[in-house]
CSV table of C-alpha atoms and ligand atoms in Angstrom, one decimal:
chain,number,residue,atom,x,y,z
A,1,UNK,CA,95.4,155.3,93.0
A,2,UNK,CA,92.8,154.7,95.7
A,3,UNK,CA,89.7,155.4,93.4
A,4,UNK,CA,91.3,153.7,91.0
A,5,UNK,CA,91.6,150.6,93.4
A,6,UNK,CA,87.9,150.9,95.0
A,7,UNK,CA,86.6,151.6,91.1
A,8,UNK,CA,88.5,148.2,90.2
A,9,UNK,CA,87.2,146.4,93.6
A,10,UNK,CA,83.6,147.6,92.6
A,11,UNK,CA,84.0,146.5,89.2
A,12,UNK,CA,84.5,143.1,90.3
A,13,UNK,CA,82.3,142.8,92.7
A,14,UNK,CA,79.7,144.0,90.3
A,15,UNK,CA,80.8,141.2,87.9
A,16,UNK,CA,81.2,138.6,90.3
A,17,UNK,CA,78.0,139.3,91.5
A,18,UNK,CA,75.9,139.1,88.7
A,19,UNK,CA,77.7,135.9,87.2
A,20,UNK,CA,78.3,134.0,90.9
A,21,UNK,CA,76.0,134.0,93.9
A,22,UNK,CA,77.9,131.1,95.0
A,23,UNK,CA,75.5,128.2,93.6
A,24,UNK,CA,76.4,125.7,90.8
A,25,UNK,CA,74.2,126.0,87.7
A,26,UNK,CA,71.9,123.0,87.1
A,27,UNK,CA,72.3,121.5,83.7
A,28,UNK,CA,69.9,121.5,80.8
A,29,UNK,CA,70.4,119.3,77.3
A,30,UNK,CA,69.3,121.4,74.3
A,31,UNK,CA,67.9,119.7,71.4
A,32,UNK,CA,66.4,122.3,69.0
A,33,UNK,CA,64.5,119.4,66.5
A,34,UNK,CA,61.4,119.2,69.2
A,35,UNK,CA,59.2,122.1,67.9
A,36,UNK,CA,56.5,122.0,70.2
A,37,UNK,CA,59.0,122.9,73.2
A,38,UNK,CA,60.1,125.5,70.7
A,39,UNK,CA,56.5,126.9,70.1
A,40,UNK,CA,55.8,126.8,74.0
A,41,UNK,CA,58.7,128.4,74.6
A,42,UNK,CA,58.0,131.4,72.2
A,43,UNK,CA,54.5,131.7,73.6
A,44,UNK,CA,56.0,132.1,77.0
A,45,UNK,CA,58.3,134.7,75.7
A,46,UNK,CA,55.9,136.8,74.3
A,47,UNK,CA,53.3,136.6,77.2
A,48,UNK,CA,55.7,137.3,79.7
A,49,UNK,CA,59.1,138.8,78.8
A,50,UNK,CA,58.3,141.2,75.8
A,51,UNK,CA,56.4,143.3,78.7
A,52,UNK,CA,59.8,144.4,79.0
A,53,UNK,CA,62.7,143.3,77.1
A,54,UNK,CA,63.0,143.0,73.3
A,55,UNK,CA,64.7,140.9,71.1
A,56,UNK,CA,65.5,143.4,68.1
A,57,UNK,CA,67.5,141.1,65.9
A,58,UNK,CA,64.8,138.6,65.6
A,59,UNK,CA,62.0,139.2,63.3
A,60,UNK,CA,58.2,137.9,63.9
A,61,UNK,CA,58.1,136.4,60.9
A,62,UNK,CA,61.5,134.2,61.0
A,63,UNK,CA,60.4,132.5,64.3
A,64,UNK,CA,57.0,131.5,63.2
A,65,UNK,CA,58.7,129.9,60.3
A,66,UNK,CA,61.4,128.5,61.8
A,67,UNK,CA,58.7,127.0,64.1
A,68,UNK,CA,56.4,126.5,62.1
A,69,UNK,CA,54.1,128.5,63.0
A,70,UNK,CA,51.1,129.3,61.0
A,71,UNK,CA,51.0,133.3,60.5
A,72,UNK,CA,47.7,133.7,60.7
A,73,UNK,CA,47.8,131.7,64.2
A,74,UNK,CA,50.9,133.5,65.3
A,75,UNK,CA,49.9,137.0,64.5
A,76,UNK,CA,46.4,136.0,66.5
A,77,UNK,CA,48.1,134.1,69.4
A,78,UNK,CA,51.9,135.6,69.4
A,79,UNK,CA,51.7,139.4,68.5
A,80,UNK,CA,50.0,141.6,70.9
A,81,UNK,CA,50.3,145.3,70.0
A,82,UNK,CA,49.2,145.0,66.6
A,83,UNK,CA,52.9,145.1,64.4
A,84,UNK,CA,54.0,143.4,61.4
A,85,UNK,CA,55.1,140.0,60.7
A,86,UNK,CA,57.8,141.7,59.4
A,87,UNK,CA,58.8,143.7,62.1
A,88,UNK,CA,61.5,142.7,64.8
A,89,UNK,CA,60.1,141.4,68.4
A,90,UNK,CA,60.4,144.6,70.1
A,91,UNK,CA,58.8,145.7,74.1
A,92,UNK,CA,56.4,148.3,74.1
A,93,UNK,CA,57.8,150.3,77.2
A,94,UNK,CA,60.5,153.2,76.3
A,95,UNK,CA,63.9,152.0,77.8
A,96,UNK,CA,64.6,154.6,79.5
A,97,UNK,CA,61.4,154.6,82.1
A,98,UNK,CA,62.1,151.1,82.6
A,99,UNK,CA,65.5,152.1,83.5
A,100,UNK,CA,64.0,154.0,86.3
A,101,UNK,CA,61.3,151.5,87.7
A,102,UNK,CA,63.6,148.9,87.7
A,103,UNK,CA,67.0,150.5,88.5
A,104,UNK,CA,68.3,148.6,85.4
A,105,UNK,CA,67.3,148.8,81.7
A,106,UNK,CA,66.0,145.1,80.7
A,107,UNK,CA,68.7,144.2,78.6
A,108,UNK,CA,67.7,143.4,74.8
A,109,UNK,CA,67.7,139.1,74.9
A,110,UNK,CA,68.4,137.9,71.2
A,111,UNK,CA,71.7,136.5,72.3
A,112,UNK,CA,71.3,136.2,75.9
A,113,UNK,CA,71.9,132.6,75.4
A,114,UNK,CA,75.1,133.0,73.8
A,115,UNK,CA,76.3,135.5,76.7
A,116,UNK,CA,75.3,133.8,79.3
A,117,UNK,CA,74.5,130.2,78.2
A,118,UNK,CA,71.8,127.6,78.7
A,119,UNK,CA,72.4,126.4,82.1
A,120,UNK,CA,72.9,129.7,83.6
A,121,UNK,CA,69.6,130.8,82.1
A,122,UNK,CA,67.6,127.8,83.2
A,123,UNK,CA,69.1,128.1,87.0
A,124,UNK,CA,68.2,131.6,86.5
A,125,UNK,CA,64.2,131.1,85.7
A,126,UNK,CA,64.1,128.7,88.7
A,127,UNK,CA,65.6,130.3,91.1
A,128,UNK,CA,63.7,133.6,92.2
A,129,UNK,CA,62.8,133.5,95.7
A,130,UNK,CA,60.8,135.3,98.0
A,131,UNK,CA,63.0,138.1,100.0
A,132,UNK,CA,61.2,141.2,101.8
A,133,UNK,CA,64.0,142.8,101.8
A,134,UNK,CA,63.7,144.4,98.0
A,135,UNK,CA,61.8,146.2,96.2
A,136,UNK,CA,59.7,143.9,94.2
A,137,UNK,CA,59.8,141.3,97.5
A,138,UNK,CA,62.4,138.8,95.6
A,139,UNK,CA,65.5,138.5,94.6
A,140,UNK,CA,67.6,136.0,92.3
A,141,UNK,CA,70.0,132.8,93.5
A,142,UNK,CA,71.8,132.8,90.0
A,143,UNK,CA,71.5,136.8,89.7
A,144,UNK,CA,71.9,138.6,93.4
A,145,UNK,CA,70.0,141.8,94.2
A,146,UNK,CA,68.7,141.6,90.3
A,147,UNK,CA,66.3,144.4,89.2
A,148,UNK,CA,63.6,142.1,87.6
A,149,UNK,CA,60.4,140.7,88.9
A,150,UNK,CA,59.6,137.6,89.2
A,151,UNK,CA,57.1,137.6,86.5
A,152,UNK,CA,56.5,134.1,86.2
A,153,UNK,CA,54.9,134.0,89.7
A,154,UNK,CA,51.1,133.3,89.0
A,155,UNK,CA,52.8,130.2,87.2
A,156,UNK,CA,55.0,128.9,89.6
A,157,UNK,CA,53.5,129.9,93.3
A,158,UNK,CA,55.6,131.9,95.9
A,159,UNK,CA,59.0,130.2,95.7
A,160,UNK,CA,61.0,130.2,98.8
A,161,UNK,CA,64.7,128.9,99.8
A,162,UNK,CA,64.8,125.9,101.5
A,163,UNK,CA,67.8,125.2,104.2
A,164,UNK,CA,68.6,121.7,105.8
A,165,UNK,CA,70.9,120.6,108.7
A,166,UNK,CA,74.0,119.0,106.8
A,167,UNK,CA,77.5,117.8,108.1
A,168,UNK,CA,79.9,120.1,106.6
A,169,UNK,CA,83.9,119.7,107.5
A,170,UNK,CA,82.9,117.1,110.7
A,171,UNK,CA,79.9,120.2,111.9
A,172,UNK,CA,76.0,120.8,111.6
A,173,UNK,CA,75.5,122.9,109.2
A,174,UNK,CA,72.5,124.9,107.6
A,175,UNK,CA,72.8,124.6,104.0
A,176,UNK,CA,70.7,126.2,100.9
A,177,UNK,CA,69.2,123.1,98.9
A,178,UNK,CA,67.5,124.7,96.7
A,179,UNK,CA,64.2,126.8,96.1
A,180,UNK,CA,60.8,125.2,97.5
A,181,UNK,CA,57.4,126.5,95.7
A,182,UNK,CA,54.3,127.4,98.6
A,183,UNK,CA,52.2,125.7,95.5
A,184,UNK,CA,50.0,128.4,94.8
A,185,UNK,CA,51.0,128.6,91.2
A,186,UNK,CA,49.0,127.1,87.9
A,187,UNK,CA,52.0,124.9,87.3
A,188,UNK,CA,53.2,122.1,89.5
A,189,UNK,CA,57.7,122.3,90.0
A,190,UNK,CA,57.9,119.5,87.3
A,191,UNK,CA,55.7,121.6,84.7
A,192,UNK,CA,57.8,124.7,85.5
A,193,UNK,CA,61.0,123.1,85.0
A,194,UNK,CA,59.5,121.6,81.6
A,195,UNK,CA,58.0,125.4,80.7
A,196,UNK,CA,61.2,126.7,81.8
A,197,UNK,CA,63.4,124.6,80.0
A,198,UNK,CA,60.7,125.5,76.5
A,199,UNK,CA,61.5,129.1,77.3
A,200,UNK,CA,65.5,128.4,77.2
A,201,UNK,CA,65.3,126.6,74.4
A,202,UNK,CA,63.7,129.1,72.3
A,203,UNK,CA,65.9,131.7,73.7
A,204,UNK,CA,69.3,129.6,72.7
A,205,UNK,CA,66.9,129.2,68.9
A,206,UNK,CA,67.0,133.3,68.5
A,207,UNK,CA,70.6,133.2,69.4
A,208,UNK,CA,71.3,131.2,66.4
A,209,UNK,CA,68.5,130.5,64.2
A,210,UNK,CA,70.7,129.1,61.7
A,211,UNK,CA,71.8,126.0,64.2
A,212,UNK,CA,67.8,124.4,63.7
A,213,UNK,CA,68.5,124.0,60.2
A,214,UNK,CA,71.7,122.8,61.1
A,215,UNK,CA,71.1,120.6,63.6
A,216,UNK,CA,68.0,119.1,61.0
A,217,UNK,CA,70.4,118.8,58.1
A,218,UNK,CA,73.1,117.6,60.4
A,219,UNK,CA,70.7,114.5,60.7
A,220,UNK,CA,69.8,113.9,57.5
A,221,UNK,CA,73.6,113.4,56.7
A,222,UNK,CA,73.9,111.0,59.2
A,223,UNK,CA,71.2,109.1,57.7
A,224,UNK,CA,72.6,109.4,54.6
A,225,UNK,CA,75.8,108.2,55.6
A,226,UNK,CA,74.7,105.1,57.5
A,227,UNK,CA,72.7,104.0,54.2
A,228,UNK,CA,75.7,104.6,52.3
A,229,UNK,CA,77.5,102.6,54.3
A,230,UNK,CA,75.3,100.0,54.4
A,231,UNK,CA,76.0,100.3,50.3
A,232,UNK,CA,79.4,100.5,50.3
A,233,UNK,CA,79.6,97.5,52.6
A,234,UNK,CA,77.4,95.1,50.4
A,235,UNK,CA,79.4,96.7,47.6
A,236,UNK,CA,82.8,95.5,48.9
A,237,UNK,CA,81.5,92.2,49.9
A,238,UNK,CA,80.4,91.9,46.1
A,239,UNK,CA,83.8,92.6,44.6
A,240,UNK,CA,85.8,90.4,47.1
A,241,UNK,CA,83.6,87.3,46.5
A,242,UNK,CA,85.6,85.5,44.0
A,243,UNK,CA,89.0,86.8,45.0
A,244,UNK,CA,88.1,85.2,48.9
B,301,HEC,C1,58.7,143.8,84.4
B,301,HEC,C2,59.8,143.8,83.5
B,301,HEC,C3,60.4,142.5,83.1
B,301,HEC,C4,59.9,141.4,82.6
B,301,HEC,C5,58.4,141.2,82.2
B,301,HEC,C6,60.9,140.4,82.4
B,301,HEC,N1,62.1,141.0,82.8
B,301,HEC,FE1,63.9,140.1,82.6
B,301,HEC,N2,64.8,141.7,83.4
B,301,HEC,C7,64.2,142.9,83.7
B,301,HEC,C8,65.2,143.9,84.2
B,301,HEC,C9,64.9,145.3,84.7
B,301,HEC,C10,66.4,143.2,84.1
B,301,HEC,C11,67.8,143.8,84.5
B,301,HEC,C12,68.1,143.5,85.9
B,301,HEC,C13,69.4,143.9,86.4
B,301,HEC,O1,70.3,144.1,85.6
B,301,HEC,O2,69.4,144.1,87.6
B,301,HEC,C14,66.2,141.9,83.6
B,301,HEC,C15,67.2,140.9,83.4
B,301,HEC,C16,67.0,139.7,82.8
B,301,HEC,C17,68.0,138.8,82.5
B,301,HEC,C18,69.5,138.9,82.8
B,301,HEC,C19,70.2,139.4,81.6
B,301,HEC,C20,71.6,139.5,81.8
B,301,HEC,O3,72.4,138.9,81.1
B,301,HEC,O4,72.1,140.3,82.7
B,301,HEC,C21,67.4,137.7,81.9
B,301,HEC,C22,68.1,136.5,81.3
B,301,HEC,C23,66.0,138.0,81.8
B,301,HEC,N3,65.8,139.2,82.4
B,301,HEC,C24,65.1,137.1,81.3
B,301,HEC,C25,63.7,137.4,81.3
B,301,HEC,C26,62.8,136.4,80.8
B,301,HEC,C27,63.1,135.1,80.2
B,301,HEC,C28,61.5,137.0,81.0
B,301,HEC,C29,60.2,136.3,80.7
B,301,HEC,C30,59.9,135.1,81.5
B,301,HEC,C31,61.7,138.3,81.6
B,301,HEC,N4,63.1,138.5,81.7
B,301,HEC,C32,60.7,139.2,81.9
B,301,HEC,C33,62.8,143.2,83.7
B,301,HEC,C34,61.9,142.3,83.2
């Protein structure tokens, strides 16, 4: 009954862990009809998160439709290890030796944004920090003690956690407001948070490729209805003349 308790306690932890960290998620609107965010975002993905994860239920060839994407461009700018437009977005390192560098397997991220959602995934991306402490010298606000790298460093600097003197409960208090940048990186914080926000966006695309052409058609038959009604309207108007 005692394992059974401390497996249970564990299990929780674990989970509470990797969703919590204690800090709210910032918000992020989605709107999947602006296809240049789309197209930087996929550009982002494959520069610097097939390295390691795949995302096996997407195919090459869907998202440069979808995005309009050129295949001759996107096989020259978007494919680096020579596969098929045909052939699903997959990482070139065996699973199981990434297992072992990174203490966790990089989990496959087709639906990521469904499992996790947007906002968790944009507070996520921008909020690595430094920390000595572990092994790749940072850790995660929205992910504690997470196995991944903070790849996107040379983009945006060395980020650190900034503190400030608040009143909390009628006391002084140090408390976290957020993660500062050292501005080393290419990118200045508002350019991050723009390339950050491409790279969710395409991420919450591949986890349902079939909301774009919704969302497109969806607009269209708005469109369609306010001209109707714009019909109908002159319509009724006609009919009623003489009877008014
Ligand atoms: C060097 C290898 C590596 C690269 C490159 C990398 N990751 Fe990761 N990523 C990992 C590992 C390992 C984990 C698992 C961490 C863990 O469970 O502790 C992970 C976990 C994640 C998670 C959490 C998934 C979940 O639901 O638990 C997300 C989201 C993620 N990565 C997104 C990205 C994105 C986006 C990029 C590109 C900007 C990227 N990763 C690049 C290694 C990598």
């Amino acid at each position: 009954m005692k394992k059974f308790v401390l497996v249970l306690t564990l299990l929780f932890s674990g989970l509470a862990g990797a969703a919590g960290g204690g800090i709210e998620n910032d918000h992020i609107d989605i709107d999947l009809s602006d296809q240049a965010s789309l197209q930087s975002g996929a550009k982002l993905f494959n520069n610097y998160c097939l390295g390691c994860h795949n995302m096996q239920y997407q195919r090459y060839e869907r998202s440069f439709k979808d995005l309009g994407i050129p295949t001759e461009l996107g096989q020259e700018y978007l494919q680096f290890t020579g596969e098929k437009v045909s052939d699903h977005i997959k990482s070139a390192i065996p699973a199981e030796n990434a297992a072992k560098w990174f203490g966790a397997p990089p989990p496959d991220l087709t639906l990521v944004a469904r499992v996790r959602g947007a906002d968790w995934l944009y507070t996520y991306l921008r909020t690595f920090y430094a920390d000595d402490s572990k092994t790749f010298g940072v850790n995660n606000k929205r992910f504690p003690d997470v196995g991944m790298p903070h790849v996107l460093q040379e983009l945006q600097g060395t980020p650190r956690e900034t503190y400030e003197q608040r009143m909390v409960d009628g006391e002084m208090k140090e408390v976290y407001v957020g993660i500062k940048t050292d501005g080393t990186g290419e990118l200045s914080p508002e350019e991050y948070d723009e390339a950050m926000s491409d790279l969710v966006h395409y991420l919450v695309y591949v986890g349902e490729p079939g909301r774009l052409k919704l969302e497109t058609t969806g607009k269209w038959v708005l469109a369609f209805i306010v001209i109707l009604f714009i019909f109908v309207y002159l319509l009724k108007k006609e009919y009623w003349r003489d009877v008014h």
